[in-house]
Amino acid sequence: MKRSTVDREKLSPMMAQYMELKDKYEDCIVFYRLGDFYEMFFEDAITASRELELTLTGKNAGLDERVPMCGVPHHAYASYIDTLIEKGYKVAIAEQLEDPKTAKGTVKRDVIQVVTKGTRLDNNLDSKNNNYIANIYDFDYCKGISYTDVSTGEFFCELLEKDNEDIIREIVKQGFKELIVSDNIDRELINTLRVNYGILITITKDIYEDYEYEYIYKDIEDIRLQTTIKHLLHYVLDAKKGDLHHLKKCEIIKKNQTLLFDNNTKRNLELVETIRSRDRQYSLLWLLDKCKTAMGSRYLKNQIENPITNKKELERRYSFVEKISTEFIIRDDLRTVLDEVYDLERLAGRISYGNLNARDLLQLKRSLKALPKIKTLLENLEYDKTIETLDEVTLLLEKTIKEDPPLSLKEGSIIKDGYNSELDELRSISSGSKDFILNIEKEEKERTGIKNLKVGFNKIFGYYIEVSKGQKHLVKDEYGYERRQTLANCERFITPELKEKENIILGAEEKIINLEYKLFMDIREFVKRYISKIQEISKIISEVDMLQAFSIVSDDNKFVKPNLVDTHELKLIECRHPVVEKVIKDKYVSNDIIMDKNTNILLITGPNMAGKSTYMRQCAITVIMAQIGCFVPCKSATMPIFDKIFTRIGASDDLVSGESTFMVEMKEANYAISEATENSLILFDELGRGTATYDGMSLAQAILEYIHDKIKAKTMFSTHYHELTVLENNLKNLKNVHVSAQEEDGQITFLHKVKSGSVDKSYGINVASLAKLPKELIKRSEEILNIYEKDNIKQETFTQTSLFEFNTEEVKEEEKTNEIEEEIKAINPLEMTPIDALKFLYDLKQKIEK
């Protein structure tokens, strides 16, 4: 049965109420509160029963047949919502807004919040990762992007004036879980983000029109950014339906203040997760994360993904890392006290929104109690920022919240004795009455002689006296027992005295629960006034935690302080890959990476598996470590500040979009040479291998020449096209280096040492032999290789000047000119992009075939 086919005139009042709510939340699974359960109906029930493996049943709703229904217990609903959210659904929680006991007619219900991937505020969030929700607002000529972590209150925005590929690149790099888009946006862009990247997308044109949260964007002058922020704000506020004043003022992202790289670079360098397992273990983040707080870990991850370019700020961080390493006793004390600090950022969010419990306030109290010690230690380290200790909040929480409160706020036992006189009096009444109940059982046994008599309690009948069937004949009229319930094996009775005490006990307990809840809310409101200060404290602690982690890692791994220079000079002496060094069993072979003012390109040759890719990666990782304020894995390091990093490492097809390895290579190469500047770092690993040998070699040379002459960026270019090494003679800023290997009796030993000069052999067959391919196959490969090598000697076509010229020794002097030759002479390879060169070669081939 579908909801759309139902005759609403026949529905029961409760189901009619459900239908009205569901009409407002068509794109959500509605958790509809009925007593102790959240129920789902119609299509929601069918979906939820399948995804949550629940029994699908039916409910009478006034129709001829029962409507599909399934449900979950209200006290355990969180885990079910987690499952649905992770599978990409939205969940609207419809709660009872009045007590069913006192309600007249149908109990009032309404949606109190919508839970989605990007708007969660619960304790089940990954503590070491931000949970961003973002939006794209299309202004036709440009697009506004803003994003916020509702759990921490951080808010950012920017304008992008580029095409869909740049938008996708930005969205994917930031790892947004959920995306809100304006209704005029390109549907192809939406489809790509949904299908290829699994992002939850909502289309809406609504923007925030009120003034309560105006502080978030009012200081931003650009009206486009304001509109973008208000577009996201409307969705978030409408979903959460609560107090979100912990959201901070929005920060404008300024691209020139960060080291830019795309998601491919982030993945290739394994900055926050490994390529193989998509796990943080063995990533750069794994190596550096010696933080003691969840806030510090999140801040570190954010810095790795967005390194900075401010030289003054970087040198400030280096100084503090150096200072804390020197004062290692203070550092140990600091790490110990940081261990006592909980996630203040997310605690502030829950305090503001109101979905906290007493244990959250206990965590806040324990964190605040650590602040005076942290403040003293930072003063001893001469740290340039100071924190408030919020003693008045600590004192209040110390006086009020019990040390072992329940999770629920409606069970009592939250507030300490001595804080509120009325509460103390009610507790005295309640505890005295409970003692009286215990005495009743003893007295009644003695009075009646019924040995197995018990005094019990349930919510329906209250307190009762229970007598077994075998001894009910002992109950006499003079005892004053009134029969209340007959069961299979016993009878239950009440007495006027028991009923009187029940009223006293239950009245006192209900008053206690209500009063404790009110007192808790008052305490929360008091703490809410300090949210902005708590957020400022958490910001400082996050940075301090990250920098002490840098100190620990630097000391443990013998990292050195970088020397940042304004000249275009990169000099990394005995550089290592910090993660590889940490995990390999053998001693790591360090290498120099030197590109002085006169060297912009290192052309790297050497065998497979010799370490060319690692050599390139360690350069980029060293740069990133330096530009987050960490010491680096070198004996000494002199380097400029880079503005962008581009990588093309490893071969991969884009299976989803149907693009081949070579097309992916060319698109990434085009992105690099289009966006790179003189201050960028480019890493190209065996570019051009995805196509025919001479096509690939031609493109590789053209790209090298273009980078050398036009861009002048620091570039590391590894290749198996040994013919390219002669470019060193013609390109003055290109230098050959090679990863050495030793061959003896057909066996190859990788030395992993990078030396000046080039090699003219790839050792591919030797590597195949190491892989245990059959001996007869290896032998046959060697025979074929000898044939090819002899043919190559006779038909050498490569010259030192350009791949686009013919070997003049093989051209007859009186050869007639032709159209193809004229076309080749007419082009200038230095003015062609790789894509243009590829197209030219393709057209040339077509003409030759004709």
XYZ file of C-alpha atoms in Angstrom, residues 232-721:
490
model
C 23.182 26.999 3.869
C 22.018 28.558 7.124
C 18.347 28.171 6.201
C 18.763 24.453 5.618
C 20.760 23.828 8.809
C 18.387 25.817 11.035
C 15.342 24.197 9.472
C 16.824 20.734 10.027
C 18.006 21.180 13.617
C 15.114 23.363 14.905
C 17.095 24.285 17.998
C 19.508 26.840 19.398
C 22.622 26.954 17.198
C 24.224 30.105 18.566
C 27.478 28.206 18.954
C 27.926 28.669 15.184
C 30.857 31.067 14.776
C 31.341 34.052 12.515
C 32.042 32.849 8.998
C 35.656 32.979 7.801
C 36.391 33.817 4.152
C 38.823 31.322 2.622
C 41.707 33.131 0.978
C 43.472 30.825 -1.441
C 46.746 32.734 -1.346
C 47.066 31.969 2.364
C 47.192 28.195 1.938
C 49.273 25.681 0.010
C 46.848 24.407 -2.624
C 46.564 20.854 -3.904
C 43.697 18.724 -5.148
C 42.293 15.419 -3.971
C 44.570 13.436 -6.315
C 47.617 14.922 -4.624
C 46.122 14.344 -1.195
C 45.513 10.702 -2.126
C 48.811 10.116 -3.975
C 50.848 11.433 -1.052
C 48.708 9.462 1.436
C 48.355 12.491 3.653
C 45.366 11.428 5.766
C 44.702 7.877 4.595
C 46.476 5.203 2.578
C 45.574 4.411 -1.017
C 45.304 0.680 -0.455
C 43.189 0.413 2.705
C 41.734 3.953 2.918
C 42.752 3.887 6.564
C 44.651 6.544 8.537
C 47.255 4.003 9.677
C 50.551 4.507 7.782
C 49.453 7.913 6.479
C 51.245 11.159 7.314
C 48.407 11.997 9.712
C 48.978 8.693 11.514
C 52.660 9.526 11.938
C 52.145 13.073 13.241
C 49.051 12.579 15.382
C 50.497 12.400 18.875
C 47.768 14.767 20.060
C 46.136 14.165 23.418
C 42.766 15.760 22.607
C 40.183 15.146 19.902
C 40.287 18.877 19.109
C 44.032 18.720 18.501
C 43.665 15.732 16.159
C 40.993 17.486 14.104
C 43.057 20.673 13.933
C 46.113 18.700 12.797
C 44.132 16.979 10.032
C 42.779 20.335 8.880
C 46.302 21.780 8.756
C 47.658 18.815 6.758
C 44.865 19.294 4.235
C 45.354 23.089 4.208
C 49.011 24.001 4.917
C 49.725 27.701 5.242
C 51.958 30.101 3.298
C 52.505 32.756 5.965
C 56.245 32.748 6.682
C 55.916 34.704 9.926
C 53.299 32.305 11.297
C 55.339 29.258 10.272
C 58.439 30.558 12.006
C 56.324 31.279 15.094
C 55.261 27.634 15.146
C 58.841 26.422 14.645
C 59.943 28.524 17.616
C 57.310 27.025 19.883
C 58.101 23.476 18.744
C 61.769 24.182 19.439
C 60.956 25.687 22.841
C 58.766 22.819 23.975
C 61.357 20.262 22.851
C 63.948 22.043 24.954
C 61.620 22.158 27.972
C 60.822 18.458 27.768
C 59.841 18.186 31.464
C 57.199 20.880 30.983
C 56.141 19.084 27.797
C 55.544 15.860 29.737
C 53.453 17.754 32.299
C 51.530 19.435 29.478
C 50.758 16.105 27.800
C 49.548 14.685 31.116
C 47.165 17.561 31.790
C 45.936 17.693 28.157
C 44.893 14.082 28.625
C 42.263 15.350 31.074
C 40.645 17.689 28.524
C 37.557 16.401 26.701
C 36.215 17.638 23.362
C 35.335 21.209 24.379
C 34.336 22.211 20.823
C 31.622 19.595 20.545
C 30.571 19.952 24.172
C 29.908 23.638 23.438
C 27.732 22.630 20.481
C 25.639 20.230 22.552
C 25.286 22.762 25.382
C 23.981 25.358 22.939
C 21.653 22.990 21.113
C 20.399 21.377 24.317
C 20.966 17.697 23.532
C 23.438 17.203 26.351
C 23.183 15.136 29.505
C 24.685 15.383 32.981
C 27.712 13.364 31.934
C 28.521 16.010 29.322
C 28.628 18.628 32.071
C 30.886 16.340 34.086
C 33.256 16.190 31.104
C 33.141 19.969 30.894
C 33.922 20.280 34.607
C 36.900 17.911 34.409
C 38.205 19.796 31.371
C 37.848 23.177 33.064
C 39.616 21.911 36.183
C 42.680 21.244 33.994
C 42.809 24.808 32.631
C 44.697 26.513 35.504
C 47.545 23.992 35.165
C 47.589 24.386 31.363
C 47.658 28.167 31.723
C 50.655 27.988 34.081
C 52.558 25.606 31.806
C 51.964 27.838 28.765
C 53.233 30.837 30.716
C 56.359 28.857 31.602
C 56.830 28.105 27.892
C 56.339 31.820 27.098
C 53.506 30.929 24.739
C 52.068 34.037 23.062
C 48.402 33.247 23.750
C 46.616 32.928 27.072
C 43.481 31.113 28.192
C 40.747 31.985 30.665
C 40.153 29.415 33.393
C 36.379 30.030 33.885
C 36.570 29.368 37.631
C 32.931 30.386 38.215
C 31.689 27.669 35.820
C 33.954 25.062 37.390
C 32.734 26.018 40.886
C 29.075 25.748 39.882
C 29.512 22.339 38.259
C 31.523 21.130 41.250
C 28.636 22.057 43.590
C 25.813 20.696 41.448
C 26.417 17.647 39.264
C 26.815 14.215 40.867
C 29.841 12.156 39.866
C 27.842 9.207 38.511
C 24.623 10.605 36.998
C 22.355 8.543 34.707
C 22.265 9.165 30.943
C 18.615 10.240 31.063
C 17.600 13.619 32.471
C 14.219 12.234 33.571
C 15.452 9.695 36.109
C 16.654 12.024 38.854
C 19.884 11.466 40.785
C 21.628 14.282 38.890
C 22.015 17.095 41.431
C 24.178 16.832 44.529
C 22.771 17.103 48.054
C 23.146 20.518 49.649
C 22.691 22.572 46.481
C 18.914 23.140 46.723
C 16.991 23.030 50.018
C 13.663 22.089 48.428
C 15.303 19.148 46.662
C 16.967 18.034 49.906
C 13.601 18.104 51.701
C 11.875 16.059 49.003
C 14.684 13.518 49.072
C 14.337 13.216 52.836
C 10.611 12.510 52.477
C 11.212 10.002 49.694
C 13.980 8.087 51.447
C 12.020 7.975 54.726
C 8.961 6.658 52.943
C 10.971 3.976 51.177
C 12.294 2.804 54.519
C 8.712 2.659 55.676
C 7.767 0.425 52.742
C 10.540 -2.001 53.664
C 9.284 -2.084 57.227
C 5.725 -2.779 56.079
C 6.747 -6.090 54.519
C 8.417 -7.187 57.753
C 5.469 -6.071 59.917
C 2.843 -7.694 57.669
C 4.680 -11.020 57.731
C 4.709 -10.925 61.523
C 1.072 -9.749 61.777
C -0.397 -12.289 59.364
C 2.007 -15.192 59.692
C 2.264 -15.363 55.880
C 5.949 -16.112 55.432
C 6.232 -15.566 51.659
C 4.321 -12.267 51.641
C 6.029 -9.573 49.542
C 5.544 -5.852 48.972
C 6.065 -4.936 45.294
C 5.479 -2.119 42.829
C 4.470 -1.636 39.193
C 3.444 1.394 37.178
C -0.168 0.270 36.736
C -1.198 -0.634 40.302
C 1.480 1.134 42.307
C 2.550 -0.561 45.578
C 0.861 -3.846 46.495
C 1.063 -6.798 48.900
C 1.534 -10.105 47.102
C 0.435 -13.473 48.563
C 0.894 -16.816 46.818
C -2.119 -18.982 45.850
C -1.115 -21.571 48.400
C -1.321 -19.107 51.283
C -4.165 -16.796 50.229
C -6.497 -18.643 52.628
C -4.456 -17.080 55.451
C -5.686 -13.612 54.466
C -8.420 -12.567 56.957
C -10.939 -9.752 56.773
C -9.554 -8.062 59.881
C -6.267 -7.445 58.051
C -8.051 -4.830 55.899
C -6.638 -6.194 52.620
C -8.397 -5.105 49.397
C -7.954 -7.440 46.406
C -6.441 -5.532 43.497
C -5.215 -8.195 41.000
C -5.477 -11.954 40.540
C -2.645 -13.778 38.789
C -2.101 -17.465 37.976
C 0.068 -18.105 41.017
C -0.705 -15.259 43.408
C -3.114 -12.588 44.612
C -2.240 -8.916 45.026
C -3.777 -6.649 47.672
C -3.558 -3.078 48.887
C -4.282 -1.445 52.240
C -5.313 2.149 53.074
C -2.006 2.680 54.885
C 0.005 1.395 51.896
C -1.967 3.603 49.520
C -1.332 6.665 51.666
C 2.413 6.068 51.718
C 2.395 5.371 47.990
C 0.934 8.801 47.330
C 3.602 10.406 49.490
C 6.450 8.448 47.831
C 5.290 8.834 44.268
C 4.450 12.478 44.755
C 7.877 13.166 46.207
C 9.714 11.196 43.487
C 7.854 12.940 40.692
C 8.585 16.312 42.263
C 12.249 15.342 42.670
C 12.595 14.387 38.980
C 10.861 17.552 37.807
C 12.875 19.776 40.130
C 16.186 18.151 39.188
C 15.367 18.610 35.517
C 14.565 22.294 36.104
C 17.780 22.799 38.072
C 19.772 21.076 35.332
C 18.250 23.380 32.706
C 19.144 26.417 34.838
C 22.738 25.190 35.092
C 22.866 24.650 31.338
C 21.589 28.185 30.703
C 24.308 29.545 32.988
C 27.005 27.590 31.129
C 25.613 28.699 27.743
C 26.696 32.253 28.514
C 30.316 31.044 28.360
C 30.139 29.167 25.031
C 32.142 31.728 23.044
C 34.874 31.665 25.710
C 34.892 27.855 25.731
C 35.290 27.908 21.938
C 38.195 30.358 22.184
C 39.856 28.149 24.804
C 39.381 25.078 22.610
C 40.974 26.890 19.651
C 44.117 27.661 21.654
C 44.313 24.171 23.152
C 43.935 22.626 19.682
C 46.980 24.504 18.399
C 49.037 23.834 21.534
C 48.169 20.132 21.324
C 49.215 19.977 17.673
C 52.524 21.747 18.320
C 53.435 19.529 21.271
C 52.696 16.555 18.986
C 55.149 18.029 16.451
C 57.715 18.288 19.212
C 57.275 14.637 20.213
C 57.448 13.364 16.626
C 60.413 15.577 15.759
C 62.399 14.386 18.768
C 61.530 10.725 18.225
C 62.440 10.774 14.525
C 65.313 13.288 14.477
C 63.496 15.858 12.360
C 65.117 19.293 11.875
C 63.860 22.858 11.806
C 63.426 24.086 8.192
C 65.089 27.244 6.975
C 62.562 29.198 4.919
C 64.115 31.416 2.249
C 62.740 33.960 -0.181
C 65.017 32.729 -2.979
C 63.917 30.022 -5.408
C 66.144 27.423 -3.772
C 65.294 23.928 -2.497
C 67.985 22.042 -0.644
C 66.956 18.984 1.386
C 70.030 17.171 2.661
C 69.657 13.487 3.576
C 65.889 13.685 3.142
C 63.758 10.680 4.124
C 60.163 9.607 3.651
C 58.998 9.814 7.277
C 56.282 7.143 7.071
C 58.267 4.629 4.995
C 61.207 5.093 7.341
C 58.921 4.319 10.285
C 57.465 1.096 8.931
C 60.254 -0.616 6.955
C 62.441 -3.153 8.696
C 65.686 -2.202 6.942
C 67.577 1.034 7.471
C 66.138 3.788 5.322
C 68.469 5.177 2.636
C 68.306 8.969 2.765
C 68.850 11.123 -0.326
C 69.591 14.735 -1.130
C 67.036 16.740 -3.089
C 68.795 19.804 -4.443
C 67.259 22.286 -6.845
C 69.179 25.526 -6.597
C 68.395 28.792 -8.373
C 69.712 27.329 -11.638
C 67.852 24.008 -11.414
C 64.082 23.791 -11.759
C 63.655 20.253 -13.113
C 65.074 16.956 -11.886
C 64.682 14.288 -14.582
C 64.783 10.999 -12.682
C 65.630 7.668 -14.290
C 66.243 4.255 -12.776
C 64.797 0.740 -12.473
C 61.283 -0.088 -11.395
C 61.037 -0.606 -7.632
C 64.269 1.346 -7.095
C 62.487 4.164 -5.237
C 61.815 6.908 -7.794
C 58.232 7.460 -6.613
C 59.254 7.441 -2.953
C 61.989 9.974 -3.715
C 59.414 12.292 -5.272
C 56.811 11.770 -2.564
C 59.235 12.509 0.257
C 59.985 15.877 -1.313
C 56.307 16.877 -1.349
C 55.663 15.495 2.143
C 58.654 17.423 3.492
C 57.250 20.614 1.963
C 53.822 19.977 3.498
C 55.303 19.198 6.919
C 57.297 22.422 6.808
C 54.227 24.441 5.823
C 52.126 23.206 8.749
C 54.826 24.212 11.222
C 56.442 20.830 11.824
C 60.122 19.975 11.685
C 61.132 17.867 8.682
C 62.846 14.492 8.019
C 66.224 15.799 6.839
C 69.696 16.480 8.156
C 69.179 20.070 7.005
C 66.444 21.758 4.970
C 66.461 25.026 3.053
C 63.330 25.730 1.069
C 61.052 28.431 -0.308
C 57.372 28.642 0.555
C 55.360 26.902 -2.170
C 51.921 28.043 -3.286
C 50.663 24.836 -4.982
C 51.550 21.173 -5.363
C 50.575 19.045 -8.369
C 51.146 15.313 -8.632
C 50.651 12.614 -11.180
C 51.827 9.413 -9.500
C 50.602 5.924 -10.318
C 48.360 4.680 -13.123
C 44.595 4.580 -12.727
C 41.572 4.479 -14.988
C 38.549 6.569 -14.089
C 36.135 3.674 -14.502
C 33.069 5.629 -13.441
C 33.426 8.277 -16.137
C 34.885 5.823 -18.617
C 38.199 7.637 -19.023
C 41.359 5.678 -19.796
C 44.621 5.854 -17.902
C 46.096 8.036 -20.616
C 43.177 10.469 -20.648
C 43.352 10.768 -16.859
C 47.106 11.413 -17.197
C 46.581 14.118 -19.789
C 43.794 15.843 -17.834
C 45.897 15.901 -14.682
C 48.907 17.132 -16.621
C 46.796 19.849 -18.220
C 45.465 20.902 -14.801
C 49.015 21.164 -13.473
C 50.511 23.202 -16.295
C 47.425 25.432 -16.464
C 47.435 26.266 -12.760
C 51.102 26.042 -11.741
C 53.224 29.115 -11.077
C 56.923 29.685 -10.611
C 56.379 29.025 -6.881
C 54.693 25.653 -7.365
C 55.956 22.089 -6.963
C 55.147 19.552 -9.708
C 55.649 15.784 -9.421
C 55.137 13.738 -12.596
C 55.811 10.016 -12.344
C 56.342 8.333 -15.732
C 53.997 10.672 -17.556
C 53.048 9.459 -21.035
C 53.313 5.732 -20.379
C 49.611 5.257 -21.055
C 49.992 5.504 -24.827
C 52.315 4.297 -27.607
C 56.023 4.732 -26.891
C 56.797 7.524 -29.334
C 53.535 9.355 -28.628
C 54.251 9.230 -24.920
C 57.872 10.231 -25.335
C 56.949 13.159 -27.560
C 54.388 14.431 -25.091
C 56.779 13.956 -22.170
C 59.429 16.082 -23.880
C 56.911 18.738 -24.885
C 55.650 18.962 -21.303
C 59.180 19.192 -19.907
C 60.062 21.953 -22.361
C 56.840 23.833 -21.559
C 57.471 23.680 -17.799
C 61.117 24.656 -18.306
C 60.463 27.643 -20.555
C 57.018 28.862 -19.527
C 56.300 27.930 -15.911
C 59.716 27.531 -14.268
C 58.188 25.609 -11.343
C 60.265 23.213 -9.262
C 59.563 19.890 -10.965
C 60.472 16.243 -10.383
C 59.863 14.138 -13.500
C 60.576 10.409 -13.425
C 60.648 8.478 -16.685
C 61.611 5.251 -18.437
C 62.128 7.173 -21.673
